[in-house]
Amino acid sequence: MHEDTEQDRIAISLESVVKKYGDHTVINDVSLSVREGEVIAIIGPSGAGKSTLLRCINLLEVPDRGRITVEGNHVDAGTQISHKDLVRLRRNVGMVFQSFNLFPHMTVLRNISLPQERVLGRSRQEADARSMKLLERVGLADKAQQYPSRCSGGQQQRIAIARALALDPRVMLFDEPTSALDPEVGLEVLAVMRELAAEGMTMVVVTHEMQFARDVSDRVVVMAEGAILEEGDPADVFTAPAMDRTRKFLRAVLER
Amino acid sequence: MEHLSVVAQGVSMTLLLTLSSLLFGAIGGIPLVLARRSRLALVRFTARALIELLRGIPPLAWLFIIYFGVGTGVIELSSFAAAVIGFGLVSSAYMAEIYRGGLTAIHDGQWEASDALGLSHAATLVTIIGPQVLRVSIPAAATFAIGLLKDSSVASVIGVQDTIYWASHESTVTGDAIVPFLWAAGLYVAMTIPCAWATRLLDAKLRKRVAR
């Protein structure tokens, strides 16, 4: 892994990424690049490999082939990836999961402060101050001393977003962030994401929220069977998809 | 009643032996369970063999091996030290298995979130996974502790002056073969019931706070 100064306008690049589970190929030779400040929505039927692709970006899944570059830091599949490389790459990437994954044995404040202390070496006061600022921003400052179990799903997801943002990532990954939530509750999470997008955060969002994909994203990527079917401006993809498979998928989700 | 005051002399030793062995096991179980889940097959195998060996041999045999074998041939050991080491080793194996059960109860998402945040493996274990495992292990550990409290009576055989030792002593001195042991039985029950009650309370309290 080395710093790459020529590509500083590209935040994320995936080159010919292949991921297999045994004989089953989940990601089949996918390339994708994301510019700084761009918001990408990845849509497609379940089993298309959307989440796996997203998880390859921060190496929660280690690809079998290809190269991942995030903010100039490369990792090549097939080579020995050192812990240092992993940490350096992940330093720039925040991730939000479908199931929130807050730490249930810590208060909301500790959830956000502890990673800052451990990963960035911030002092307790510094970390707490930053945590409170982020909690205010997502509208949950009053929950600081509560345990996550006392918060609704939508609140937990907003806390999870705050926890990721506290580490000052340059890129945010969202893995179906509203899929575990009631539609109404999902809206408060989407509102936070819209705000983040408006502030220029680079975002890759795997989602079934077509409205969000259409309104907020700069580019929609349609995946099926481990490959990218098509990608483009949301207006084009939603109104005039190039592929039959995309049309079939969109009809299925939009006409529900 | 005259037997009770004699037999009750052993209560503090029973409690001390049980708590010391439990503490030994609670700490000793940690490296064992980590080794049991190691990425290296050899380490995994060794840990597993050790656990089976510790659990498969009766505590009394361990006490004899440690007290008469190690204790006289290698280093001088008091009967109490030998008992703590013996029960502590056996407890380490059981606690390792209890922790292993606790670990499987932890959602994968906890590891993934820690990885995604960039926490080191050690920090993840110490701050995220460990505390949750300890909490879910409480009921099983308490059941084990109650069993250990009763099993600790075996230590009287190597001369640890616990409750059953004093009951046996009193029985020999007075020639009463029943009553001293009935008192001992009553004392064991009096020790285990509050223990079970306290753990249920603690468990309920923690559960309420971190319920998912």
Tab-separated table of C-alpha atoms in Angstrom:
chain	number	residue	atom	x	y	z
A	1	MET	CA	0.000	0.000	0.000
A	2	HIS	CA	1.285	3.487	-0.797
A	3	GLU	CA	-0.008	7.025	-1.004
A	4	ASP	CA	-1.217	7.989	-4.435
A	5	THR	CA	-1.340	11.694	-5.134
A	6	GLU	CA	-2.500	11.586	-8.747
A	7	GLN	CA	-5.884	10.164	-7.865
A	8	ASP	CA	-6.906	12.637	-5.207
A	9	ARG	CA	-10.196	13.414	-6.904
A	10	ILE	CA	-11.188	9.774	-6.737
A	11	ALA	CA	-12.290	8.759	-3.245
A	12	ILE	CA	-12.885	5.052	-3.851
A	13	SER	CA	-11.862	2.831	-6.685
A	14	LEU	CA	-12.565	-0.855	-7.091
A	15	GLU	CA	-10.680	-2.539	-9.907
A	16	SER	CA	-11.757	-5.950	-11.204
A	17	VAL	CA	-12.910	-7.132	-7.811
A	18	VAL	CA	-13.800	-10.804	-7.490
A	19	LYS	CA	-15.184	-12.390	-4.316
A	20	LYS	CA	-16.008	-16.067	-3.976
A	21	TYR	CA	-17.422	-18.189	-1.185
A	22	GLY	CA	-16.088	-21.592	-2.069
A	23	ASP	CA	-17.217	-22.240	-5.642
A	24	HIS	CA	-19.878	-19.578	-5.538
A	25	THR	CA	-18.846	-16.285	-7.104
A	26	VAL	CA	-20.575	-13.458	-5.263
A	27	ILE	CA	-18.796	-10.570	-6.953
A	28	ASN	CA	-17.719	-11.198	-10.497
A	29	ASP	CA	-15.117	-8.778	-11.813
A	30	VAL	CA	-16.652	-5.504	-10.662
A	31	SER	CA	-15.001	-2.138	-11.196
A	32	LEU	CA	-16.378	1.064	-9.778
A	33	SER	CA	-14.975	4.440	-8.940
A	34	VAL	CA	-16.461	7.075	-6.706
A	35	ARG	CA	-15.435	10.728	-6.835
A	36	GLU	CA	-14.944	12.908	-3.773
A	37	GLY	CA	-18.320	14.156	-2.563
A	38	GLU	CA	-20.269	11.822	-4.773
A	39	VAL	CA	-23.302	9.929	-3.443
A	40	ILE	CA	-23.739	6.490	-4.980
A	41	ALA	CA	-26.830	4.356	-4.494
A	42	ILE	CA	-26.390	0.648	-5.139
A	43	ILE	CA	-29.694	-1.042	-5.893
A	44	GLY	CA	-30.731	-4.451	-7.160
A	45	PRO	CA	-32.427	-7.686	-6.165
A	46	SER	CA	-31.323	-9.513	-3.037
A	47	GLY	CA	-28.444	-11.865	-3.630
A	48	ALA	CA	-26.981	-9.485	-6.199
A	49	GLY	CA	-23.832	-8.991	-4.127
A	50	LYS	CA	-24.543	-5.359	-3.174
A	51	SER	CA	-23.684	-5.724	0.500
A	52	THR	CA	-20.666	-7.886	-0.235
A	53	LEU	CA	-19.338	-5.276	-2.643
A	54	LEU	CA	-19.834	-2.559	-0.031
A	55	ARG	CA	-18.084	-4.675	2.592
A	56	CYS	CA	-15.150	-5.154	0.249
A	57	ILE	CA	-14.547	-1.396	0.298
A	58	ASN	CA	-13.483	-1.437	3.960
A	59	LEU	CA	-12.239	-5.014	3.725
A	60	LEU	CA	-14.782	-6.560	6.065
A	61	GLU	CA	-14.774	-8.988	3.160
A	62	VAL	CA	-11.374	-9.599	1.651
A	63	PRO	CA	-11.718	-9.949	-2.115
A	64	ASP	CA	-10.091	-12.851	-3.948
A	65	ARG	CA	-8.939	-10.688	-6.814
A	66	GLY	CA	-8.682	-7.030	-7.708
A	67	ARG	CA	-7.524	-3.823	-6.116
A	68	ILE	CA	-9.283	-1.559	-3.639
A	69	THR	CA	-8.210	2.049	-3.291
A	70	VAL	CA	-9.668	4.381	-0.712
A	71	GLU	CA	-8.350	7.923	-0.445
A	72	GLY	CA	-5.119	6.905	-2.112
A	73	ASN	CA	-4.457	3.820	-0.004
A	74	HIS	CA	-4.310	0.609	-2.040
A	75	VAL	CA	-4.857	-2.948	-1.041
A	76	ASP	CA	-4.289	-5.707	-3.580
A	77	ALA	CA	-6.200	-8.943	-3.239
A	78	GLY	CA	-4.105	-12.076	-3.143
A	79	THR	CA	-1.241	-10.366	-1.335
A	80	GLN	CA	-0.707	-10.494	2.395
A	81	ILE	CA	-2.694	-7.604	3.840
A	82	SER	CA	-1.020	-6.368	6.999
A	83	HIS	CA	-2.953	-5.142	9.977
A	84	LYS	CA	-1.370	-1.726	9.434
A	85	ASP	CA	-2.735	-1.549	5.891
A	86	LEU	CA	-6.184	-2.509	7.114
A	87	VAL	CA	-6.187	0.136	9.818
A	88	ARG	CA	-4.904	2.810	7.459
A	89	LEU	CA	-7.575	2.068	4.890
A	90	ARG	CA	-10.371	1.842	7.438
A	91	ARG	CA	-9.291	5.074	9.094
A	92	ASN	CA	-10.947	6.977	6.258
A	93	VAL	CA	-14.071	4.869	6.047
A	94	GLY	CA	-17.128	4.975	8.289
A	95	MET	CA	-19.735	2.245	8.081
A	96	VAL	CA	-23.372	1.991	9.086
A	97	PHE	CA	-25.007	-1.433	9.290
A	98	GLN	CA	-28.535	-2.647	8.780
A	99	SER	CA	-28.633	-3.943	12.372
A	100	PHE	CA	-27.025	-0.792	13.906
A	101	ASN	CA	-24.521	-2.851	15.929
A	102	LEU	CA	-24.292	-0.449	18.826
A	103	PHE	CA	-22.475	-1.849	21.858
A	104	PRO	CA	-25.291	-2.834	24.249
A	105	HIS	CA	-23.193	-2.734	27.423
A	106	MET	CA	-22.219	0.928	27.044
A	107	THR	CA	-24.138	4.163	27.247
A	108	VAL	CA	-24.857	5.980	24.026
A	109	LEU	CA	-22.117	8.490	24.857
A	110	ARG	CA	-19.538	5.730	25.498
A	111	ASN	CA	-20.501	4.069	22.239
A	112	ILE	CA	-19.406	7.187	20.382
A	113	SER	CA	-16.490	8.216	22.597
A	114	LEU	CA	-14.682	4.914	23.114
A	115	PRO	CA	-13.650	4.396	19.466
A	116	GLN	CA	-12.336	7.963	19.330
A	117	GLU	CA	-10.160	7.319	22.373
A	118	ARG	CA	-8.949	3.928	21.161
A	119	VAL	CA	-8.506	4.655	17.471
A	120	LEU	CA	-7.626	8.350	17.335
A	121	GLY	CA	-6.083	8.703	20.797
A	122	ARG	CA	-8.386	11.529	21.816
A	123	SER	CA	-8.722	12.279	25.504
A	124	ARG	CA	-11.942	11.425	27.280
A	125	GLN	CA	-12.996	15.085	27.416
A	126	GLU	CA	-12.188	15.723	23.775
A	127	ALA	CA	-14.027	12.578	22.718
A	128	ASP	CA	-17.080	13.330	24.862
A	129	ALA	CA	-17.256	16.895	23.568
A	130	ARG	CA	-17.180	15.655	19.988
A	131	SER	CA	-19.740	12.950	20.782
A	132	MET	CA	-22.142	15.456	22.296
A	133	LYS	CA	-21.819	17.718	19.278
A	134	LEU	CA	-22.680	14.825	16.976
A	135	LEU	CA	-25.546	13.674	19.180
A	136	GLU	CA	-26.969	17.194	19.022
A	137	ARG	CA	-26.623	17.117	15.296
A	138	VAL	CA	-28.644	13.906	14.981
A	139	GLY	CA	-31.124	15.247	17.532
A	140	LEU	CA	-30.345	12.823	20.344
A	141	ALA	CA	-28.307	14.762	22.899
A	142	ASP	CA	-30.849	13.819	25.577
A	143	LYS	CA	-30.043	10.115	25.056
A	144	ALA	CA	-26.336	10.433	25.900
A	145	GLN	CA	-26.551	8.647	29.246
A	146	GLN	CA	-29.060	5.992	28.140
A	147	TYR	CA	-28.249	2.466	27.063
A	148	PRO	CA	-28.949	1.643	23.408
A	149	SER	CA	-31.716	-0.788	24.403
A	150	ARG	CA	-33.694	2.197	25.621
A	151	CYS	CA	-33.601	3.815	22.183
A	152	SER	CA	-35.863	3.115	19.225
A	153	GLY	CA	-34.431	1.550	16.077
A	154	GLY	CA	-34.345	4.881	14.286
A	155	GLN	CA	-32.575	6.487	17.224
A	156	GLN	CA	-30.064	3.634	17.386
A	157	GLN	CA	-29.284	4.023	13.709
A	158	ARG	CA	-28.754	7.778	14.098
A	159	ILE	CA	-26.438	7.047	17.023
A	160	ALA	CA	-24.574	4.550	14.833
A	161	ILE	CA	-24.152	7.270	12.205
A	162	ALA	CA	-22.830	9.643	14.880
A	163	ARG	CA	-20.411	6.966	16.078
A	164	ALA	CA	-19.027	6.521	12.568
A	165	LEU	CA	-18.793	10.283	11.957
A	166	ALA	CA	-16.927	10.803	15.228
A	167	LEU	CA	-13.845	9.256	13.667
A	168	ASP	CA	-13.844	11.904	10.905
A	169	PRO	CA	-14.153	9.530	7.966
A	170	ARG	CA	-13.771	10.823	4.419
A	171	VAL	CA	-16.119	8.197	3.062
A	172	MET	CA	-19.303	6.734	4.545
A	173	LEU	CA	-20.703	3.324	3.659
A	174	PHE	CA	-24.329	2.499	4.408
A	175	ASP	CA	-25.477	-1.120	4.259
A	176	GLU	CA	-29.279	-1.044	3.971
A	177	PRO	CA	-29.483	1.431	6.842
A	178	THR	CA	-33.281	1.579	6.924
A	179	SER	CA	-34.186	-2.018	6.098
A	180	ALA	CA	-34.656	-3.015	9.736
A	181	LEU	CA	-36.833	0.014	10.482
A	182	ASP	CA	-40.481	0.885	10.189
A	183	PRO	CA	-41.016	3.144	7.171
A	184	GLU	CA	-41.823	6.158	9.332
A	185	VAL	CA	-38.810	5.664	11.545
A	186	GLY	CA	-36.640	5.181	8.478
A	187	LEU	CA	-37.432	8.750	7.444
A	188	GLU	CA	-35.534	10.256	10.381
A	189	VAL	CA	-32.476	8.231	9.396
A	190	LEU	CA	-32.810	9.233	5.759
A	191	ALA	CA	-33.072	12.871	6.835
A	192	VAL	CA	-29.695	12.640	8.557
A	193	MET	CA	-28.240	10.991	5.457
A	194	ARG	CA	-29.635	13.691	3.186
A	195	GLU	CA	-27.999	16.317	5.346
A	196	LEU	CA	-24.709	14.484	5.213
A	197	ALA	CA	-24.928	14.239	1.432
A	198	ALA	CA	-25.704	17.946	1.199
A	199	GLU	CA	-22.556	18.706	3.184
A	200	GLY	CA	-20.481	16.950	0.566
A	201	MET	CA	-19.713	13.640	2.262
A	202	THR	CA	-18.690	10.874	-0.101
A	203	MET	CA	-21.294	8.165	0.382
A	204	VAL	CA	-21.982	4.686	-0.936
A	205	VAL	CA	-25.435	3.490	0.025
A	206	VAL	CA	-26.838	0.014	-0.526
A	207	THR	CA	-30.551	0.576	-0.345
A	208	HIS	CA	-34.056	-0.483	-1.194
A	209	GLU	CA	-35.266	3.104	-0.704
A	210	MET	CA	-35.867	4.030	-4.323
A	211	GLN	CA	-37.073	7.518	-3.451
A	212	PHE	CA	-33.826	8.210	-1.637
A	213	ALA	CA	-31.796	6.734	-4.489
A	214	ARG	CA	-33.624	8.919	-6.984
A	215	ASP	CA	-33.574	12.162	-4.982
A	216	VAL	CA	-30.274	12.134	-3.180
A	217	SER	CA	-27.799	10.068	-5.135
A	218	ASP	CA	-25.627	11.470	-7.898
A	219	ARG	CA	-25.349	8.074	-9.510
A	220	VAL	CA	-27.290	4.846	-9.298
A	221	VAL	CA	-25.527	1.520	-9.701
A	222	VAL	CA	-27.751	-1.449	-10.518
A	223	MET	CA	-26.378	-4.858	-9.570
A	224	ALA	CA	-27.585	-8.389	-10.251
A	225	GLU	CA	-25.857	-11.754	-10.014
A	226	GLY	CA	-22.626	-10.291	-8.718
A	227	ALA	CA	-22.128	-7.807	-11.537
A	228	ILE	CA	-23.016	-4.215	-12.345
A	229	LEU	CA	-25.845	-4.206	-14.885
A	230	GLU	CA	-25.781	-0.509	-15.490
A	231	GLU	CA	-25.001	2.750	-13.792
A	232	GLY	CA	-25.860	6.331	-14.422
A	233	ASP	CA	-27.785	9.417	-13.526
A	234	PRO	CA	-30.768	8.414	-11.353
A	235	ALA	CA	-33.211	10.176	-13.650
A	236	ASP	CA	-31.989	8.091	-16.593
A	237	VAL	CA	-31.791	4.788	-14.758
A	238	PHE	CA	-35.237	5.119	-13.239
A	239	THR	CA	-37.060	6.464	-16.289
A	240	ALA	CA	-35.180	4.781	-19.120
A	241	PRO	CA	-33.196	1.803	-17.905
A	242	ALA	CA	-30.989	0.297	-20.569
A	243	MET	CA	-31.265	-3.304	-19.492
A	244	ASP	CA	-34.281	-5.598	-19.393
A	245	ARG	CA	-33.132	-6.985	-16.050
A	246	THR	CA	-33.125	-3.477	-14.553
A	247	ARG	CA	-36.590	-2.791	-15.938
A	248	LYS	CA	-37.890	-5.995	-14.388
A	249	PHE	CA	-36.358	-5.153	-11.025
A	250	LEU	CA	-37.623	-1.581	-11.015
A	251	ARG	CA	-41.094	-2.670	-11.987
A	252	ALA	CA	-41.090	-5.106	-9.082
A	253	VAL	CA	-40.011	-2.548	-6.478
A	254	LEU	CA	-41.844	0.508	-7.760
A	255	GLU	CA	-45.201	-1.108	-8.358
A	256	ARG	CA	-45.523	-2.518	-4.873
B	1	MET	CA	-26.407	-27.787	69.267
B	2	GLU	CA	-23.041	-28.487	70.773
B	3	HIS	CA	-21.879	-30.002	67.458
B	4	LEU	CA	-22.791	-26.916	65.446
B	5	SER	CA	-20.176	-24.593	66.885
B	6	VAL	CA	-17.469	-27.090	65.985
B	7	VAL	CA	-18.702	-27.853	62.479
B	8	ALA	CA	-19.314	-24.152	61.724
B	9	GLN	CA	-15.596	-23.454	62.213
B	10	GLY	CA	-15.133	-24.850	58.709
B	11	VAL	CA	-17.552	-22.497	56.950
B	12	SER	CA	-15.048	-19.707	56.388
B	13	MET	CA	-12.564	-22.212	54.923
B	14	THR	CA	-15.214	-23.658	52.590
B	15	LEU	CA	-16.063	-20.163	51.368
B	16	LEU	CA	-12.428	-19.121	51.050
B	17	LEU	CA	-11.521	-22.259	49.111
B	18	THR	CA	-14.525	-21.918	46.809
B	19	LEU	CA	-13.987	-18.227	46.096
B	20	SER	CA	-10.236	-18.627	45.554
B	21	SER	CA	-10.736	-21.541	43.177
B	22	LEU	CA	-13.503	-19.701	41.347
B	23	LEU	CA	-11.335	-16.612	40.935
B	24	PHE	CA	-8.472	-18.806	39.709
B	25	GLY	CA	-10.858	-20.413	37.214
B	26	ALA	CA	-12.488	-17.164	36.106
B	27	ILE	CA	-9.052	-15.789	35.208
B	28	GLY	CA	-7.512	-19.049	34.013
B	29	GLY	CA	-10.478	-19.675	31.733
B	30	ILE	CA	-9.703	-16.562	29.677
B	31	PRO	CA	-6.382	-17.680	28.104
B	32	LEU	CA	-7.864	-21.157	27.679
B	33	VAL	CA	-10.895	-19.977	25.738
B	34	LEU	CA	-8.737	-17.654	23.626
B	35	ALA	CA	-6.406	-20.553	22.832
B	36	ARG	CA	-9.447	-22.713	22.111
B	37	ARG	CA	-10.451	-20.200	19.419
B	38	SER	CA	-6.962	-19.543	18.102
B	39	ARG	CA	-6.325	-19.363	14.383
B	40	LEU	CA	-3.479	-21.852	14.814
B	41	ALA	CA	-4.702	-25.446	14.745
B	42	LEU	CA	-1.945	-26.631	17.090
B	43	VAL	CA	-2.883	-24.087	19.770
B	44	ARG	CA	-6.557	-24.970	19.376
B	45	PHE	CA	-5.816	-28.664	19.704
B	46	THR	CA	-3.605	-28.203	22.772
B	47	ALA	CA	-6.200	-26.064	24.526
B	48	ARG	CA	-8.925	-28.550	23.755
B	49	ALA	CA	-6.849	-31.487	25.001
B	50	LEU	CA	-6.032	-29.583	28.180
B	51	ILE	CA	-9.687	-28.761	28.814
B	52	GLU	CA	-10.743	-32.381	28.321
B	53	LEU	CA	-7.950	-33.596	30.574
B	54	LEU	CA	-8.799	-31.125	33.350
B	55	ARG	CA	-12.473	-31.955	33.205
B	56	GLY	CA	-12.077	-35.676	32.664
B	57	ILE	CA	-10.053	-36.443	35.783
B	58	PRO	CA	-11.938	-36.324	39.108
B	59	PRO	CA	-10.999	-33.413	41.404
B	60	LEU	CA	-9.923	-35.862	44.114
B	61	ALA	CA	-7.353	-37.368	41.756
B	62	TRP	CA	-6.080	-33.878	40.944
B	63	LEU	CA	-5.756	-33.060	44.626
B	64	PHE	CA	-3.740	-36.243	45.267
B	65	ILE	CA	-1.515	-35.601	42.252
B	66	ILE	CA	-0.866	-32.013	43.286
B	67	TYR	CA	-0.612	-32.483	47.048
B	68	PHE	CA	1.277	-35.748	47.261
B	69	GLY	CA	2.963	-35.651	43.861
B	70	VAL	CA	3.967	-32.054	43.147
B	71	GLY	CA	3.586	-30.950	46.761
B	72	THR	CA	6.151	-33.324	48.154
B	73	GLY	CA	8.410	-34.042	45.186
B	74	VAL	CA	8.785	-30.609	43.609
B	75	ILE	CA	7.796	-27.733	45.846
B	76	GLU	CA	6.368	-27.644	49.328
B	77	LEU	CA	2.615	-26.987	49.182
B	78	SER	CA	0.127	-26.533	51.992
B	79	SER	CA	-3.052	-28.565	51.677
B	80	PHE	CA	-4.977	-25.332	51.094
B	81	ALA	CA	-2.637	-24.218	48.288
B	82	ALA	CA	-2.847	-27.646	46.694
B	83	ALA	CA	-6.659	-27.546	46.873
B	84	VAL	CA	-6.848	-24.069	45.332
B	85	ILE	CA	-4.531	-25.098	42.516
B	86	GLY	CA	-6.431	-28.331	41.912
B	87	PHE	CA	-9.918	-26.854	41.972
B	88	GLY	CA	-8.635	-23.730	40.206
B	89	LEU	CA	-7.289	-25.743	37.278
B	90	VAL	CA	-10.479	-27.757	36.945
B	91	SER	CA	-12.506	-24.526	37.216
B	92	SER	CA	-10.394	-22.924	34.463
B	93	ALA	CA	-11.484	-25.686	32.096
B	94	TYR	CA	-15.155	-25.330	32.991
B	95	MET	CA	-15.013	-21.536	32.879
B	96	ALA	CA	-13.333	-21.695	29.454
B	97	GLU	CA	-16.277	-23.724	28.186
B	98	ILE	CA	-18.755	-21.334	29.799
B	99	TYR	CA	-16.982	-18.384	28.147
B	100	ARG	CA	-17.008	-20.239	24.848
B	101	GLY	CA	-20.768	-20.551	25.113
B	102	GLY	CA	-20.958	-16.854	25.963
B	103	LEU	CA	-18.859	-15.957	22.931
B	104	THR	CA	-21.210	-17.737	20.555
B	105	ALA	CA	-24.057	-15.679	22.016
B	106	ILE	CA	-22.372	-12.448	20.900
B	107	HIS	CA	-23.757	-11.199	17.610
B	108	ASP	CA	-21.256	-11.126	14.693
B	109	GLY	CA	-22.215	-7.499	14.193
B	110	GLN	CA	-20.316	-6.586	17.363
B	111	TRP	CA	-17.057	-7.843	15.829
B	112	GLU	CA	-17.854	-6.261	12.477
B	113	ALA	CA	-18.692	-2.878	13.952
B	114	SER	CA	-15.450	-2.981	15.938
B	115	ASP	CA	-13.476	-3.879	12.806
B	116	ALA	CA	-15.170	-1.180	10.772
B	117	LEU	CA	-14.384	1.399	13.455
B	118	GLY	CA	-10.736	0.337	13.301
B	119	LEU	CA	-10.494	-0.993	16.852
B	120	SER	CA	-7.598	-3.408	17.299
B	121	HIS	CA	-8.313	-7.062	18.016
B	122	ALA	CA	-7.098	-6.633	21.590
B	123	ALA	CA	-9.216	-3.526	22.178
B	124	THR	CA	-12.239	-5.300	20.710
B	125	LEU	CA	-11.775	-8.241	23.063
B	126	VAL	CA	-11.156	-6.123	26.138
B	127	THR	CA	-13.713	-3.373	25.676
B	128	ILE	CA	-16.447	-4.803	23.452
B	129	ILE	CA	-16.592	-8.584	23.485
B	130	GLY	CA	-15.135	-9.449	26.915
B	131	PRO	CA	-17.593	-7.485	29.066
B	132	GLN	CA	-20.550	-8.856	27.108
B	133	VAL	CA	-19.263	-12.432	27.417
B	134	LEU	CA	-18.775	-12.033	31.162
B	135	ARG	CA	-22.334	-10.822	31.499
B	136	VAL	CA	-23.947	-13.609	29.554
B	137	SER	CA	-21.754	-16.104	31.428
B	138	ILE	CA	-23.086	-15.149	34.861
B	139	PRO	CA	-25.936	-17.687	35.151
B	140	ALA	CA	-23.841	-20.640	33.986
B	141	ALA	CA	-20.914	-19.546	36.152
B	142	ALA	CA	-23.189	-19.309	39.184
B	143	THR	CA	-24.512	-22.815	38.646
B	144	PHE	CA	-20.916	-23.995	38.378
B	145	ALA	CA	-19.914	-22.061	41.523
B	146	ILE	CA	-22.639	-23.741	43.558
B	147	GLY	CA	-21.431	-27.133	42.382
B	148	LEU	CA	-17.870	-26.126	43.220
B	149	LEU	CA	-18.864	-25.073	46.737
B	150	LYS	CA	-20.202	-28.555	47.394
B	151	ASP	CA	-17.352	-30.350	45.607
B	152	SER	CA	-14.806	-28.396	47.628
B	153	SER	CA	-15.649	-30.737	50.531
B	154	VAL	CA	-13.376	-33.269	48.821
B	155	ALA	CA	-10.426	-31.138	49.952
B	156	SER	CA	-10.945	-32.357	53.522
B	157	VAL	CA	-9.327	-35.594	52.385
B	158	ILE	CA	-5.938	-33.873	52.029
B	159	GLY	CA	-6.447	-32.082	55.341
B	160	VAL	CA	-8.060	-28.771	54.402
B	161	GLN	CA	-10.032	-27.789	57.496
B	162	ASP	CA	-13.334	-27.019	55.847
B	163	THR	CA	-16.914	-27.688	56.930
B	164	ILE	CA	-16.880	-31.394	56.180
B	165	TYR	CA	-13.453	-31.793	57.828
B	166	TRP	CA	-14.809	-30.423	61.094
B	167	ALA	CA	-17.976	-32.521	60.839
B	168	SER	CA	-15.875	-35.612	60.401
B	169	HIS	CA	-13.599	-34.538	63.253
B	170	GLU	CA	-16.571	-33.964	65.551
B	171	SER	CA	-18.047	-37.296	64.568
B	172	THR	CA	-14.831	-39.125	65.480
B	173	VAL	CA	-14.406	-37.282	68.768
B	174	THR	CA	-17.997	-37.668	70.001
B	175	GLY	CA	-18.854	-40.964	68.370
B	176	ASP	CA	-22.007	-39.418	66.883
B	177	ALA	CA	-22.063	-40.597	63.271
B	178	ILE	CA	-25.090	-38.619	62.118
B	179	VAL	CA	-25.752	-35.256	63.723
B	180	PRO	CA	-22.454	-33.489	62.873
B	181	PHE	CA	-22.978	-34.390	59.232
B	182	LEU	CA	-26.562	-33.172	59.308
B	183	TRP	CA	-25.263	-29.854	60.602
B	184	ALA	CA	-22.712	-29.792	57.811
B	185	ALA	CA	-25.463	-30.506	55.289
B	186	GLY	CA	-27.515	-27.636	56.716
B	187	LEU	CA	-24.545	-25.287	56.527
B	188	TYR	CA	-23.894	-26.154	52.870
B	189	VAL	CA	-27.506	-25.423	52.011
B	190	ALA	CA	-27.303	-22.166	53.966
B	191	MET	CA	-24.279	-21.177	51.857
B	192	THR	CA	-25.634	-22.184	48.428
B	193	ILE	CA	-29.111	-20.699	48.647
B	194	PRO	CA	-28.058	-17.056	49.129
B	195	CYS	CA	-25.500	-17.570	46.383
B	196	ALA	CA	-28.181	-18.699	43.915
B	197	TRP	CA	-30.474	-15.920	45.035
B	198	ALA	CA	-27.789	-13.223	44.663
B	199	THR	CA	-26.805	-14.297	41.163
B	200	ARG	CA	-30.424	-14.310	40.028
B	201	LEU	CA	-30.756	-10.780	41.315
B	202	LEU	CA	-27.514	-9.632	39.682
B	203	ASP	CA	-28.446	-11.282	36.416
B	204	ALA	CA	-31.884	-9.698	36.365
B	205	LYS	CA	-30.388	-6.303	37.108
B	206	LEU	CA	-27.795	-6.502	34.331
B	207	ARG	CA	-30.315	-7.946	31.916
B	208	LYS	CA	-32.683	-5.081	32.523
B	209	ARG	CA	-29.962	-2.567	31.785
B	210	VAL	CA	-28.564	-4.064	28.611
B	211	ALA	CA	-31.611	-5.929	27.305
B	212	ARG	CA	-31.570	-6.120	23.575
